[in-house]
Amino acid sequence: MHALGVFLLFLQVALVLLAASYLYYDWKLGAASVPSSPAAGRAVAELVPPEASCVVDLGSGWGGMAIKVARARPQTKVIGIEYALPPYAFSRLRQLFNPSLKNLSFLRTDLFKYPLAPVSAVICYMPPEMMERLAPKLAGELRPGAIIISNSAGLPGQTPEKTVDVPALLLAEKIFIYRIGHDQTHRL
Ligand SMILES: C[S@@+](CC[C@H](N)C(=O)[O-])C[C@H]1O[C@@H](n2cnc3c(N)ncnc32)[C@H](O)[C@@H]1O
């Protein structure tokens, strides 16, 4: 077979495998690896308090959001948690190409098993159903004063401390910011 033919066949197989794994993880996890828009990513990064010691991107996808935060907040430890293999592998590759970001790491694990107690800020971009599932974990594990910065979907039944509109040519986005309270009965 001609070398170009072999290459095209390889490309087709790789694309089919990528599409299949994308659908599989979307079905298994309930959230597709759709990245935040660059404008939303920049807005989220700006909202992370400069004094935050540790920020976790819950469901870091292809790594773009975590990388933006790590660049904007060099003193902050930024951890991207992602379970789906293709985006996780891609974000590790991006990390290799950004060796100056010593404060950035990616972990392949289920975000529901990741302990949030030492975390000062959580960032996420999840569908509303996932925010509903995440709410008890955030309220139960994050320490008082910790913040949650969520792109597009709010926490059901909770009033955000503030919201930020991200203008866009087609679809404007909204970012929701919550803070964990000190009162154990009303922690959010
Ligand atoms: C919409 S993407 C957001 C990507 C990134 N945070 C951003 O803003 O660009 C949500 C990601 O969460 C991941 N995810 C969903 N459930 C997960 C779980 N239980 N554990 C780890 N990652 C999960 C999905 O695989 C997907 O890549």
mmCIF file with all atom_site columns, C-alpha atoms and ligand atoms in Angstrom:
data_model
loop_
_atom_site.group_PDB
_atom_site.id
_atom_site.type_symbol
_atom_site.label_atom_id
_atom_site.label_alt_id
_atom_site.label_comp_id
_atom_site.label_asym_id
_atom_site.label_entity_id
_atom_site.label_seq_id
_atom_site.pdbx_PDB_ins_code
_atom_site.Cartn_x
_atom_site.Cartn_y
_atom_site.Cartn_z
_atom_site.occupancy
_atom_site.B_iso_or_equiv
_atom_site.pdbx_formal_charge
_atom_site.auth_seq_id
_atom_site.auth_comp_id
_atom_site.auth_asym_id
_atom_site.auth_atom_id
_atom_site.pdbx_PDB_model_num
ATOM   1   C CA  . MET A 1 1   ? 0.000   0.000  0.000  1.00 0.00 ? 1   MET A CA  1
ATOM   2   C CA  . HIS A 1 2   ? 1.126   3.526  -0.778 1.00 0.00 ? 2   HIS A CA  1
ATOM   3   C CA  . ALA A 1 3   ? 2.555   5.412  2.222  1.00 0.00 ? 3   ALA A CA  1
ATOM   4   C CA  . LEU A 1 4   ? -0.079  8.145  1.883  1.00 0.00 ? 4   LEU A CA  1
ATOM   5   C CA  . GLY A 1 5   ? -2.809  5.475  1.896  1.00 0.00 ? 5   GLY A CA  1
ATOM   6   C CA  . VAL A 1 6   ? -1.443  3.983  5.114  1.00 0.00 ? 6   VAL A CA  1
ATOM   7   C CA  . PHE A 1 7   ? -1.245  7.429  6.671  1.00 0.00 ? 7   PHE A CA  1
ATOM   8   C CA  . LEU A 1 8   ? -4.858  8.272  5.689  1.00 0.00 ? 8   LEU A CA  1
ATOM   9   C CA  . LEU A 1 9   ? -6.095  4.922  7.018  1.00 0.00 ? 9   LEU A CA  1
ATOM   10  C CA  . PHE A 1 10  ? -4.256  5.553  10.298 1.00 0.00 ? 10  PHE A CA  1
ATOM   11  C CA  . LEU A 1 11  ? -5.792  9.041  10.484 1.00 0.00 ? 11  LEU A CA  1
ATOM   12  C CA  . GLN A 1 12  ? -9.291  7.664  9.901  1.00 0.00 ? 12  GLN A CA  1
ATOM   13  C CA  . VAL A 1 13  ? -8.882  4.981  12.591 1.00 0.00 ? 13  VAL A CA  1
ATOM   14  C CA  . ALA A 1 14  ? -7.502  7.584  15.034 1.00 0.00 ? 14  ALA A CA  1
ATOM   15  C CA  . LEU A 1 15  ? -10.443 9.939  14.369 1.00 0.00 ? 15  LEU A CA  1
ATOM   16  C CA  . VAL A 1 16  ? -13.007 7.145  14.803 1.00 0.00 ? 16  VAL A CA  1
ATOM   17  C CA  . LEU A 1 17  ? -11.353 6.075  18.089 1.00 0.00 ? 17  LEU A CA  1
ATOM   18  C CA  . LEU A 1 18  ? -11.276 9.670  19.311 1.00 0.00 ? 18  LEU A CA  1
ATOM   19  C CA  . ALA A 1 19  ? -14.963 10.208 18.453 1.00 0.00 ? 19  ALA A CA  1
ATOM   20  C CA  . ALA A 1 20  ? -15.921 6.887  20.095 1.00 0.00 ? 20  ALA A CA  1
ATOM   21  C CA  . SER A 1 21  ? -14.020 7.676  23.301 1.00 0.00 ? 21  SER A CA  1
ATOM   22  C CA  . TYR A 1 22  ? -15.517 11.194 23.353 1.00 0.00 ? 22  TYR A CA  1
ATOM   23  C CA  . LEU A 1 23  ? -19.038 9.715  23.197 1.00 0.00 ? 23  LEU A CA  1
ATOM   24  C CA  . TYR A 1 24  ? -18.153 7.001  25.734 1.00 0.00 ? 24  TYR A CA  1
ATOM   25  C CA  . TYR A 1 25  ? -16.860 9.441  28.380 1.00 0.00 ? 25  TYR A CA  1
ATOM   26  C CA  . ASP A 1 26  ? -19.712 11.866 27.749 1.00 0.00 ? 26  ASP A CA  1
ATOM   27  C CA  . TRP A 1 27  ? -22.137 8.982  28.418 1.00 0.00 ? 27  TRP A CA  1
ATOM   28  C CA  . LYS A 1 28  ? -20.169 7.617  31.411 1.00 0.00 ? 28  LYS A CA  1
ATOM   29  C CA  . LEU A 1 29  ? -19.469 10.938 33.170 1.00 0.00 ? 29  LEU A CA  1
ATOM   30  C CA  . GLY A 1 30  ? -22.476 13.018 32.149 1.00 0.00 ? 30  GLY A CA  1
ATOM   31  C CA  . ALA A 1 31  ? -20.404 15.948 30.914 1.00 0.00 ? 31  ALA A CA  1
ATOM   32  C CA  . ALA A 1 32  ? -18.739 16.345 27.534 1.00 0.00 ? 32  ALA A CA  1
ATOM   33  C CA  . SER A 1 33  ? -15.218 17.723 27.225 1.00 0.00 ? 33  SER A CA  1
ATOM   34  C CA  . VAL A 1 34  ? -16.312 21.050 25.760 1.00 0.00 ? 34  VAL A CA  1
ATOM   35  C CA  . PRO A 1 35  ? -13.813 23.771 26.649 1.00 0.00 ? 35  PRO A CA  1
ATOM   36  C CA  . SER A 1 36  ? -14.756 27.152 28.105 1.00 0.00 ? 36  SER A CA  1
ATOM   37  C CA  . SER A 1 37  ? -14.476 29.978 25.599 1.00 0.00 ? 37  SER A CA  1
ATOM   38  C CA  . PRO A 1 38  ? -11.160 31.870 25.752 1.00 0.00 ? 38  PRO A CA  1
ATOM   39  C CA  . ALA A 1 39  ? -13.007 34.959 27.079 1.00 0.00 ? 39  ALA A CA  1
ATOM   40  C CA  . ALA A 1 40  ? -14.682 32.945 29.866 1.00 0.00 ? 40  ALA A CA  1
ATOM   41  C CA  . GLY A 1 41  ? -11.333 31.289 30.671 1.00 0.00 ? 41  GLY A CA  1
ATOM   42  C CA  . ARG A 1 42  ? -9.670  34.695 31.032 1.00 0.00 ? 42  ARG A CA  1
ATOM   43  C CA  . ALA A 1 43  ? -12.553 36.016 33.175 1.00 0.00 ? 43  ALA A CA  1
ATOM   44  C CA  . VAL A 1 44  ? -12.394 32.972 35.487 1.00 0.00 ? 44  VAL A CA  1
ATOM   45  C CA  . ALA A 1 45  ? -8.613  33.374 35.841 1.00 0.00 ? 45  ALA A CA  1
ATOM   46  C CA  . GLU A 1 46  ? -9.055  37.031 36.825 1.00 0.00 ? 46  GLU A CA  1
ATOM   47  C CA  . LEU A 1 47  ? -11.645 36.059 39.441 1.00 0.00 ? 47  LEU A CA  1
ATOM   48  C CA  . VAL A 1 48  ? -9.261  33.716 41.271 1.00 0.00 ? 48  VAL A CA  1
ATOM   49  C CA  . PRO A 1 49  ? -8.006  35.680 44.300 1.00 0.00 ? 49  PRO A CA  1
ATOM   50  C CA  . PRO A 1 50  ? -4.233  36.310 43.969 1.00 0.00 ? 50  PRO A CA  1
ATOM   51  C CA  . GLU A 1 51  ? -3.760  35.066 47.546 1.00 0.00 ? 51  GLU A CA  1
ATOM   52  C CA  . ALA A 1 52  ? -5.402  31.667 46.804 1.00 0.00 ? 52  ALA A CA  1
ATOM   53  C CA  . SER A 1 53  ? -2.918  28.945 47.711 1.00 0.00 ? 53  SER A CA  1
ATOM   54  C CA  . CYS A 1 54  ? -4.551  26.077 45.814 1.00 0.00 ? 54  CYS A CA  1
ATOM   55  C CA  . VAL A 1 55  ? -7.095  26.049 42.977 1.00 0.00 ? 55  VAL A CA  1
ATOM   56  C CA  . VAL A 1 56  ? -8.688  22.936 41.511 1.00 0.00 ? 56  VAL A CA  1
ATOM   57  C CA  . ASP A 1 57  ? -10.357 22.773 38.107 1.00 0.00 ? 57  ASP A CA  1
ATOM   58  C CA  . LEU A 1 58  ? -12.988 20.069 38.627 1.00 0.00 ? 58  LEU A CA  1
ATOM   59  C CA  . GLY A 1 59  ? -13.219 18.430 35.199 1.00 0.00 ? 59  GLY A CA  1
ATOM   60  C CA  . SER A 1 60  ? -10.291 20.177 33.527 1.00 0.00 ? 60  SER A CA  1
ATOM   61  C CA  . GLY A 1 61  ? -11.010 18.826 30.027 1.00 0.00 ? 61  GLY A CA  1
ATOM   62  C CA  . TRP A 1 62  ? -8.292  19.747 27.511 1.00 0.00 ? 62  TRP A CA  1
ATOM   63  C CA  . GLY A 1 63  ? -6.502  21.871 30.128 1.00 0.00 ? 63  GLY A CA  1
ATOM   64  C CA  . GLY A 1 64  ? -7.107  25.366 28.734 1.00 0.00 ? 64  GLY A CA  1
ATOM   65  C CA  . MET A 1 65  ? -8.821  26.843 31.770 1.00 0.00 ? 65  MET A CA  1
ATOM   66  C CA  . ALA A 1 66  ? -6.258  25.448 34.248 1.00 0.00 ? 66  ALA A CA  1
ATOM   67  C CA  . ILE A 1 67  ? -3.400  26.744 32.092 1.00 0.00 ? 67  ILE A CA  1
ATOM   68  C CA  . LYS A 1 68  ? -4.920  30.251 31.975 1.00 0.00 ? 68  LYS A CA  1
ATOM   69  C CA  . VAL A 1 69  ? -5.304  30.300 35.768 1.00 0.00 ? 69  VAL A CA  1
ATOM   70  C CA  . ALA A 1 70  ? -1.755  28.969 36.298 1.00 0.00 ? 70  ALA A CA  1
ATOM   71  C CA  . ARG A 1 71  ? -0.414  31.766 34.041 1.00 0.00 ? 71  ARG A CA  1
ATOM   72  C CA  . ALA A 1 72  ? -2.480  34.488 35.714 1.00 0.00 ? 72  ALA A CA  1
ATOM   73  C CA  . ARG A 1 73  ? -1.701  33.300 39.264 1.00 0.00 ? 73  ARG A CA  1
ATOM   74  C CA  . PRO A 1 74  ? 1.926   32.077 39.338 1.00 0.00 ? 74  PRO A CA  1
ATOM   75  C CA  . GLN A 1 75  ? 1.963   31.907 43.160 1.00 0.00 ? 75  GLN A CA  1
ATOM   76  C CA  . THR A 1 76  ? -1.083  29.611 43.235 1.00 0.00 ? 76  THR A CA  1
ATOM   77  C CA  . LYS A 1 77  ? -0.904  25.831 42.940 1.00 0.00 ? 77  LYS A CA  1
ATOM   78  C CA  . VAL A 1 78  ? -3.326  24.840 40.144 1.00 0.00 ? 78  VAL A CA  1
ATOM   79  C CA  . ILE A 1 79  ? -4.543  21.244 39.815 1.00 0.00 ? 79  ILE A CA  1
ATOM   80  C CA  . GLY A 1 80  ? -6.677  20.026 36.916 1.00 0.00 ? 80  GLY A CA  1
ATOM   81  C CA  . ILE A 1 81  ? -8.751  16.918 37.647 1.00 0.00 ? 81  ILE A CA  1
ATOM   82  C CA  . GLU A 1 82  ? -9.931  14.984 34.610 1.00 0.00 ? 82  GLU A CA  1
ATOM   83  C CA  . TYR A 1 83  ? -11.108 11.407 34.162 1.00 0.00 ? 83  TYR A CA  1
ATOM   84  C CA  . ALA A 1 84  ? -11.604 11.118 30.384 1.00 0.00 ? 84  ALA A CA  1
ATOM   85  C CA  . LEU A 1 85  ? -8.383  9.805  28.856 1.00 0.00 ? 85  LEU A CA  1
ATOM   86  C CA  . PRO A 1 86  ? -8.055  11.795 25.576 1.00 0.00 ? 86  PRO A CA  1
ATOM   87  C CA  . PRO A 1 87  ? -8.471  15.284 27.124 1.00 0.00 ? 87  PRO A CA  1
ATOM   88  C CA  . TYR A 1 88  ? -6.349  14.293 30.117 1.00 0.00 ? 88  TYR A CA  1
ATOM   89  C CA  . ALA A 1 89  ? -3.512  13.057 27.836 1.00 0.00 ? 89  ALA A CA  1
ATOM   90  C CA  . PHE A 1 90  ? -3.803  16.225 25.740 1.00 0.00 ? 90  PHE A CA  1
ATOM   91  C CA  . SER A 1 91  ? -3.592  18.471 28.806 1.00 0.00 ? 91  SER A CA  1
ATOM   92  C CA  . ARG A 1 92  ? -0.462  16.606 29.972 1.00 0.00 ? 92  ARG A CA  1
ATOM   93  C CA  . LEU A 1 93  ? 1.021   17.266 26.529 1.00 0.00 ? 93  LEU A CA  1
ATOM   94  C CA  . ARG A 1 94  ? 0.181   20.967 26.849 1.00 0.00 ? 94  ARG A CA  1
ATOM   95  C CA  . GLN A 1 95  ? 1.856   20.959 30.230 1.00 0.00 ? 95  GLN A CA  1
ATOM   96  C CA  . LEU A 1 96  ? 5.037   19.562 28.618 1.00 0.00 ? 96  LEU A CA  1
ATOM   97  C CA  . PHE A 1 97  ? 4.989   22.477 26.181 1.00 0.00 ? 97  PHE A CA  1
ATOM   98  C CA  . ASN A 1 98  ? 4.587   24.949 29.068 1.00 0.00 ? 98  ASN A CA  1
ATOM   99  C CA  . PRO A 1 99  ? 7.537   23.978 31.299 1.00 0.00 ? 99  PRO A CA  1
ATOM   100 C CA  . SER A 1 100 ? 7.589   27.408 32.932 1.00 0.00 ? 100 SER A CA  1
ATOM   101 C CA  . LEU A 1 101 ? 4.234   26.690 34.620 1.00 0.00 ? 101 LEU A CA  1
ATOM   102 C CA  . LYS A 1 102 ? 5.743   24.968 37.660 1.00 0.00 ? 102 LYS A CA  1
ATOM   103 C CA  . ASN A 1 103 ? 2.551   25.644 39.636 1.00 0.00 ? 103 ASN A CA  1
ATOM   104 C CA  . LEU A 1 104 ? 0.393   23.499 37.289 1.00 0.00 ? 104 LEU A CA  1
ATOM   105 C CA  . SER A 1 105 ? -0.402  19.787 37.495 1.00 0.00 ? 105 SER A CA  1
ATOM   106 C CA  . PHE A 1 106 ? -3.041  17.434 36.080 1.00 0.00 ? 106 PHE A CA  1
ATOM   107 C CA  . LEU A 1 107 ? -4.429  14.358 37.766 1.00 0.00 ? 107 LEU A CA  1
ATOM   108 C CA  . ARG A 1 108 ? -6.455  11.586 36.145 1.00 0.00 ? 108 ARG A CA  1
ATOM   109 C CA  . THR A 1 109 ? -9.081  10.651 38.678 1.00 0.00 ? 109 THR A CA  1
ATOM   110 C CA  . ASP A 1 110 ? -12.798 10.827 39.444 1.00 0.00 ? 110 ASP A CA  1
ATOM   111 C CA  . LEU A 1 111 ? -13.445 14.313 40.775 1.00 0.00 ? 111 LEU A CA  1
ATOM   112 C CA  . PHE A 1 112 ? -15.994 12.952 43.260 1.00 0.00 ? 112 PHE A CA  1
ATOM   113 C CA  . LYS A 1 113 ? -13.133 11.069 44.966 1.00 0.00 ? 113 LYS A CA  1
ATOM   114 C CA  . TYR A 1 114 ? -10.797 14.059 45.132 1.00 0.00 ? 114 TYR A CA  1
ATOM   115 C CA  . PRO A 1 115 ? -10.656 15.611 48.648 1.00 0.00 ? 115 PRO A CA  1
ATOM   116 C CA  . LEU A 1 116 ? -11.409 19.336 48.592 1.00 0.00 ? 116 LEU A CA  1
ATOM   117 C CA  . ALA A 1 117 ? -10.550 20.256 52.201 1.00 0.00 ? 117 ALA A CA  1
ATOM   118 C CA  . PRO A 1 118 ? -7.139  21.844 51.411 1.00 0.00 ? 118 PRO A CA  1
ATOM   119 C CA  . VAL A 1 119 ? -8.471  23.755 48.385 1.00 0.00 ? 119 VAL A CA  1
ATOM   120 C CA  . SER A 1 120 ? -9.008  27.545 48.529 1.00 0.00 ? 120 SER A CA  1
ATOM   121 C CA  . ALA A 1 121 ? -10.902 27.872 45.229 1.00 0.00 ? 121 ALA A CA  1
ATOM   122 C CA  . VAL A 1 122 ? -12.726 25.509 42.889 1.00 0.00 ? 122 VAL A CA  1
ATOM   123 C CA  . ILE A 1 123 ? -13.321 26.383 39.257 1.00 0.00 ? 123 ILE A CA  1
ATOM   124 C CA  . CYS A 1 124 ? -15.637 24.438 36.981 1.00 0.00 ? 124 CYS A CA  1
ATOM   125 C CA  . TYR A 1 125 ? -17.584 24.439 33.738 1.00 0.00 ? 125 TYR A CA  1
ATOM   126 C CA  . MET A 1 126 ? -20.263 21.789 34.091 1.00 0.00 ? 126 MET A CA  1
ATOM   127 C CA  . PRO A 1 127 ? -23.856 21.225 32.954 1.00 0.00 ? 127 PRO A CA  1
ATOM   128 C CA  . PRO A 1 128 ? -26.610 22.063 35.504 1.00 0.00 ? 128 PRO A CA  1
ATOM   129 C CA  . GLU A 1 129 ? -27.253 18.367 36.362 1.00 0.00 ? 129 GLU A CA  1
ATOM   130 C CA  . MET A 1 130 ? -23.595 17.961 37.305 1.00 0.00 ? 130 MET A CA  1
ATOM   131 C CA  . MET A 1 131 ? -23.699 21.098 39.466 1.00 0.00 ? 131 MET A CA  1
ATOM   132 C CA  . GLU A 1 132 ? -26.610 19.521 41.316 1.00 0.00 ? 132 GLU A CA  1
ATOM   133 C CA  . ARG A 1 133 ? -24.517 16.401 41.976 1.00 0.00 ? 133 ARG A CA  1
ATOM   134 C CA  . LEU A 1 134 ? -21.488 18.476 42.951 1.00 0.00 ? 134 LEU A CA  1
ATOM   135 C CA  . ALA A 1 135 ? -23.303 20.796 45.377 1.00 0.00 ? 135 ALA A CA  1
ATOM   136 C CA  . PRO A 1 136 ? -23.223 18.502 48.478 1.00 0.00 ? 136 PRO A CA  1
ATOM   137 C CA  . LYS A 1 137 ? -19.544 17.685 47.955 1.00 0.00 ? 137 LYS A CA  1
ATOM   138 C CA  . LEU A 1 138 ? -18.620 21.368 47.658 1.00 0.00 ? 138 LEU A CA  1
ATOM   139 C CA  . ALA A 1 139 ? -20.695 22.375 50.681 1.00 0.00 ? 139 ALA A CA  1
ATOM   140 C CA  . GLY A 1 140 ? -19.500 19.409 52.739 1.00 0.00 ? 140 GLY A CA  1
ATOM   141 C CA  . GLU A 1 141 ? -15.767 19.471 52.019 1.00 0.00 ? 141 GLU A CA  1
ATOM   142 C CA  . LEU A 1 142 ? -14.628 23.004 51.217 1.00 0.00 ? 142 LEU A CA  1
ATOM   143 C CA  . ARG A 1 143 ? -13.427 25.047 54.186 1.00 0.00 ? 143 ARG A CA  1
ATOM   144 C CA  . PRO A 1 144 ? -15.093 28.306 55.241 1.00 0.00 ? 144 PRO A CA  1
ATOM   145 C CA  . GLY A 1 145 ? -13.964 31.178 53.021 1.00 0.00 ? 145 GLY A CA  1
ATOM   146 C CA  . ALA A 1 146 ? -13.225 28.932 50.023 1.00 0.00 ? 146 ALA A CA  1
ATOM   147 C CA  . ILE A 1 147 ? -14.762 30.092 46.759 1.00 0.00 ? 147 ILE A CA  1
ATOM   148 C CA  . ILE A 1 148 ? -16.443 28.364 43.839 1.00 0.00 ? 148 ILE A CA  1
ATOM   149 C CA  . ILE A 1 149 ? -16.184 29.942 40.397 1.00 0.00 ? 149 ILE A CA  1
ATOM   150 C CA  . SER A 1 150 ? -18.539 28.267 37.968 1.00 0.00 ? 150 SER A CA  1
ATOM   151 C CA  . ASN A 1 151 ? -18.777 29.075 34.280 1.00 0.00 ? 151 ASN A CA  1
ATOM   152 C CA  . SER A 1 152 ? -22.350 29.017 32.893 1.00 0.00 ? 152 SER A CA  1
ATOM   153 C CA  . ALA A 1 153 ? -24.209 26.924 35.477 1.00 0.00 ? 153 ALA A CA  1
ATOM   154 C CA  . GLY A 1 154 ? -25.057 28.002 39.018 1.00 0.00 ? 154 GLY A CA  1
ATOM   155 C CA  . LEU A 1 155 ? -25.536 25.885 42.127 1.00 0.00 ? 155 LEU A CA  1
ATOM   156 C CA  . PRO A 1 156 ? -29.240 24.999 42.397 1.00 0.00 ? 156 PRO A CA  1
ATOM   157 C CA  . GLY A 1 157 ? -31.026 26.817 45.223 1.00 0.00 ? 157 GLY A CA  1
ATOM   158 C CA  . GLN A 1 158 ? -27.976 28.925 46.153 1.00 0.00 ? 158 GLN A CA  1
ATOM   159 C CA  . THR A 1 159 ? -27.608 32.680 45.736 1.00 0.00 ? 159 THR A CA  1
ATOM   160 C CA  . PRO A 1 160 ? -24.218 33.593 44.277 1.00 0.00 ? 160 PRO A CA  1
ATOM   161 C CA  . GLU A 1 161 ? -22.073 36.185 46.040 1.00 0.00 ? 161 GLU A CA  1
ATOM   162 C CA  . LYS A 1 162 ? -21.641 37.755 42.620 1.00 0.00 ? 162 LYS A CA  1
ATOM   163 C CA  . THR A 1 163 ? -22.065 37.050 38.911 1.00 0.00 ? 163 THR A CA  1
ATOM   164 C CA  . VAL A 1 164 ? -19.993 38.257 35.996 1.00 0.00 ? 164 VAL A CA  1
ATOM   165 C CA  . ASP A 1 165 ? -21.271 38.516 32.441 1.00 0.00 ? 165 ASP A CA  1
ATOM   166 C CA  . VAL A 1 166 ? -18.851 37.571 29.726 1.00 0.00 ? 166 VAL A CA  1
ATOM   167 C CA  . PRO A 1 167 ? -19.899 39.277 26.501 1.00 0.00 ? 167 PRO A CA  1
ATOM   168 C CA  . ALA A 1 168 ? -19.535 37.281 23.306 1.00 0.00 ? 168 ALA A CA  1
ATOM   169 C CA  . LEU A 1 169 ? -20.361 37.747 19.640 1.00 0.00 ? 169 LEU A CA  1
ATOM   170 C CA  . LEU A 1 170 ? -22.823 34.835 19.592 1.00 0.00 ? 170 LEU A CA  1
ATOM   171 C CA  . LEU A 1 171 ? -23.657 33.534 23.061 1.00 0.00 ? 171 LEU A CA  1
ATOM   172 C CA  . ALA A 1 172 ? -22.941 35.628 26.175 1.00 0.00 ? 172 ALA A CA  1
ATOM   173 C CA  . GLU A 1 173 ? -21.801 33.601 29.200 1.00 0.00 ? 173 GLU A CA  1
ATOM   174 C CA  . LYS A 1 174 ? -22.334 34.126 32.904 1.00 0.00 ? 174 LYS A CA  1
ATOM   175 C CA  . ILE A 1 175 ? -19.908 33.211 35.666 1.00 0.00 ? 175 ILE A CA  1
ATOM   176 C CA  . PHE A 1 176 ? -21.251 32.440 39.142 1.00 0.00 ? 176 PHE A CA  1
ATOM   177 C CA  . ILE A 1 177 ? -19.151 33.014 42.267 1.00 0.00 ? 177 ILE A CA  1
ATOM   178 C CA  . TYR A 1 178 ? -20.046 31.433 45.617 1.00 0.00 ? 178 TYR A CA  1
ATOM   179 C CA  . ARG A 1 179 ? -18.266 31.535 48.962 1.00 0.00 ? 179 ARG A CA  1
ATOM   180 C CA  . ILE A 1 180 ? -18.465 28.883 51.668 1.00 0.00 ? 180 ILE A CA  1
ATOM   181 C CA  . GLY A 1 181 ? -19.899 30.433 54.818 1.00 0.00 ? 181 GLY A CA  1
ATOM   182 C CA  . HIS A 1 182 ? -18.747 29.883 58.392 1.00 0.00 ? 182 HIS A CA  1
ATOM   183 C CA  . ASP A 1 183 ? -22.188 28.811 59.588 1.00 0.00 ? 183 ASP A CA  1
ATOM   184 C CA  . GLN A 1 184 ? -22.336 24.988 59.526 1.00 0.00 ? 184 GLN A CA  1
ATOM   185 C CA  . THR A 1 185 ? -26.069 25.013 58.819 1.00 0.00 ? 185 THR A CA  1
ATOM   186 C CA  . HIS A 1 186 ? -25.747 27.470 55.918 1.00 0.00 ? 186 HIS A CA  1
ATOM   187 C CA  . ARG A 1 187 ? -22.370 26.666 54.501 1.00 0.00 ? 187 ARG A CA  1
ATOM   188 C CA  . LEU A 1 188 ? -23.049 28.111 51.084 1.00 0.00 ? 188 LEU A CA  1
HETATM 189 C C1  . LIG B 2 .   ? -17.274 21.044 30.022 1.00 0.00 ? 1   LIG B C1  1
HETATM 190 S S1  . LIG B 2 .   ? -15.698 20.295 30.361 1.00 0.00 ? 1   LIG B S1  1
HETATM 191 C C2  . LIG B 2 .   ? -14.863 21.647 31.125 1.00 0.00 ? 1   LIG B C2  1
HETATM 192 C C3  . LIG B 2 .   ? -13.382 21.715 30.786 1.00 0.00 ? 1   LIG B C3  1
HETATM 193 C C4  . LIG B 2 .   ? -12.613 22.856 31.438 1.00 0.00 ? 1   LIG B C4  1
HETATM 194 N N1  . LIG B 2 .   ? -12.862 22.955 32.851 1.00 0.00 ? 1   LIG B N1  1
HETATM 195 C C5  . LIG B 2 .   ? -12.901 24.181 30.779 1.00 0.00 ? 1   LIG B C5  1
HETATM 196 O O1  . LIG B 2 .   ? -13.570 25.010 31.400 1.00 0.00 ? 1   LIG B O1  1
HETATM 197 O O2  . LIG B 2 .   ? -12.470 24.381 29.644 1.00 0.00 ? 1   LIG B O2  1
HETATM 198 C C6  . LIG B 2 .   ? -16.126 19.210 31.743 1.00 0.00 ? 1   LIG B C6  1
HETATM 199 C C7  . LIG B 2 .   ? -15.110 18.102 31.959 1.00 0.00 ? 1   LIG B C7  1
HETATM 200 O O3  . LIG B 2 .   ? -15.416 17.408 33.176 1.00 0.00 ? 1   LIG B O3  1
HETATM 201 C C8  . LIG B 2 .   ? -14.989 16.068 33.015 1.00 0.00 ? 1   LIG B C8  1
HETATM 202 N N2  . LIG B 2 .   ? -15.657 15.241 34.042 1.00 0.00 ? 1   LIG B N2  1
HETATM 203 C C9  . LIG B 2 .   ? -16.984 14.992 34.176 1.00 0.00 ? 1   LIG B C9  1
HETATM 204 N N3  . LIG B 2 .   ? -17.227 14.168 35.212 1.00 0.00 ? 1   LIG B N3  1
HETATM 205 C C10 . LIG B 2 .   ? -16.025 13.897 35.764 1.00 0.00 ? 1   LIG B C10 1
HETATM 206 C C11 . LIG B 2 .   ? -15.610 13.113 36.878 1.00 0.00 ? 1   LIG B C11 1
HETATM 207 N N4  . LIG B 2 .   ? -16.502 12.427 37.627 1.00 0.00 ? 1   LIG B N4  1
HETATM 208 N N5  . LIG B 2 .   ? -14.298 13.065 37.186 1.00 0.00 ? 1   LIG B N5  1
HETATM 209 C C12 . LIG B 2 .   ? -13.386 13.754 36.449 1.00 0.00 ? 1   LIG B C12 1
HETATM 210 N N6  . LIG B 2 .   ? -13.712 14.505 35.361 1.00 0.00 ? 1   LIG B N6  1
HETATM 211 C C13 . LIG B 2 .   ? -15.011 14.584 35.022 1.00 0.00 ? 1   LIG B C13 1
HETATM 212 C C14 . LIG B 2 .   ? -15.421 15.728 31.596 1.00 0.00 ? 1   LIG B C14 1
HETATM 213 O O4  . LIG B 2 .   ? -14.705 14.627 31.088 1.00 0.00 ? 1   LIG B O4  1
HETATM 214 C C15 . LIG B 2 .   ? -15.108 17.048 30.870 1.00 0.00 ? 1   LIG B C15 1
HETATM 215 O O5  . LIG B 2 .   ? -13.839 16.994 30.267 1.00 0.00 ? 1   LIG B O5  1
#
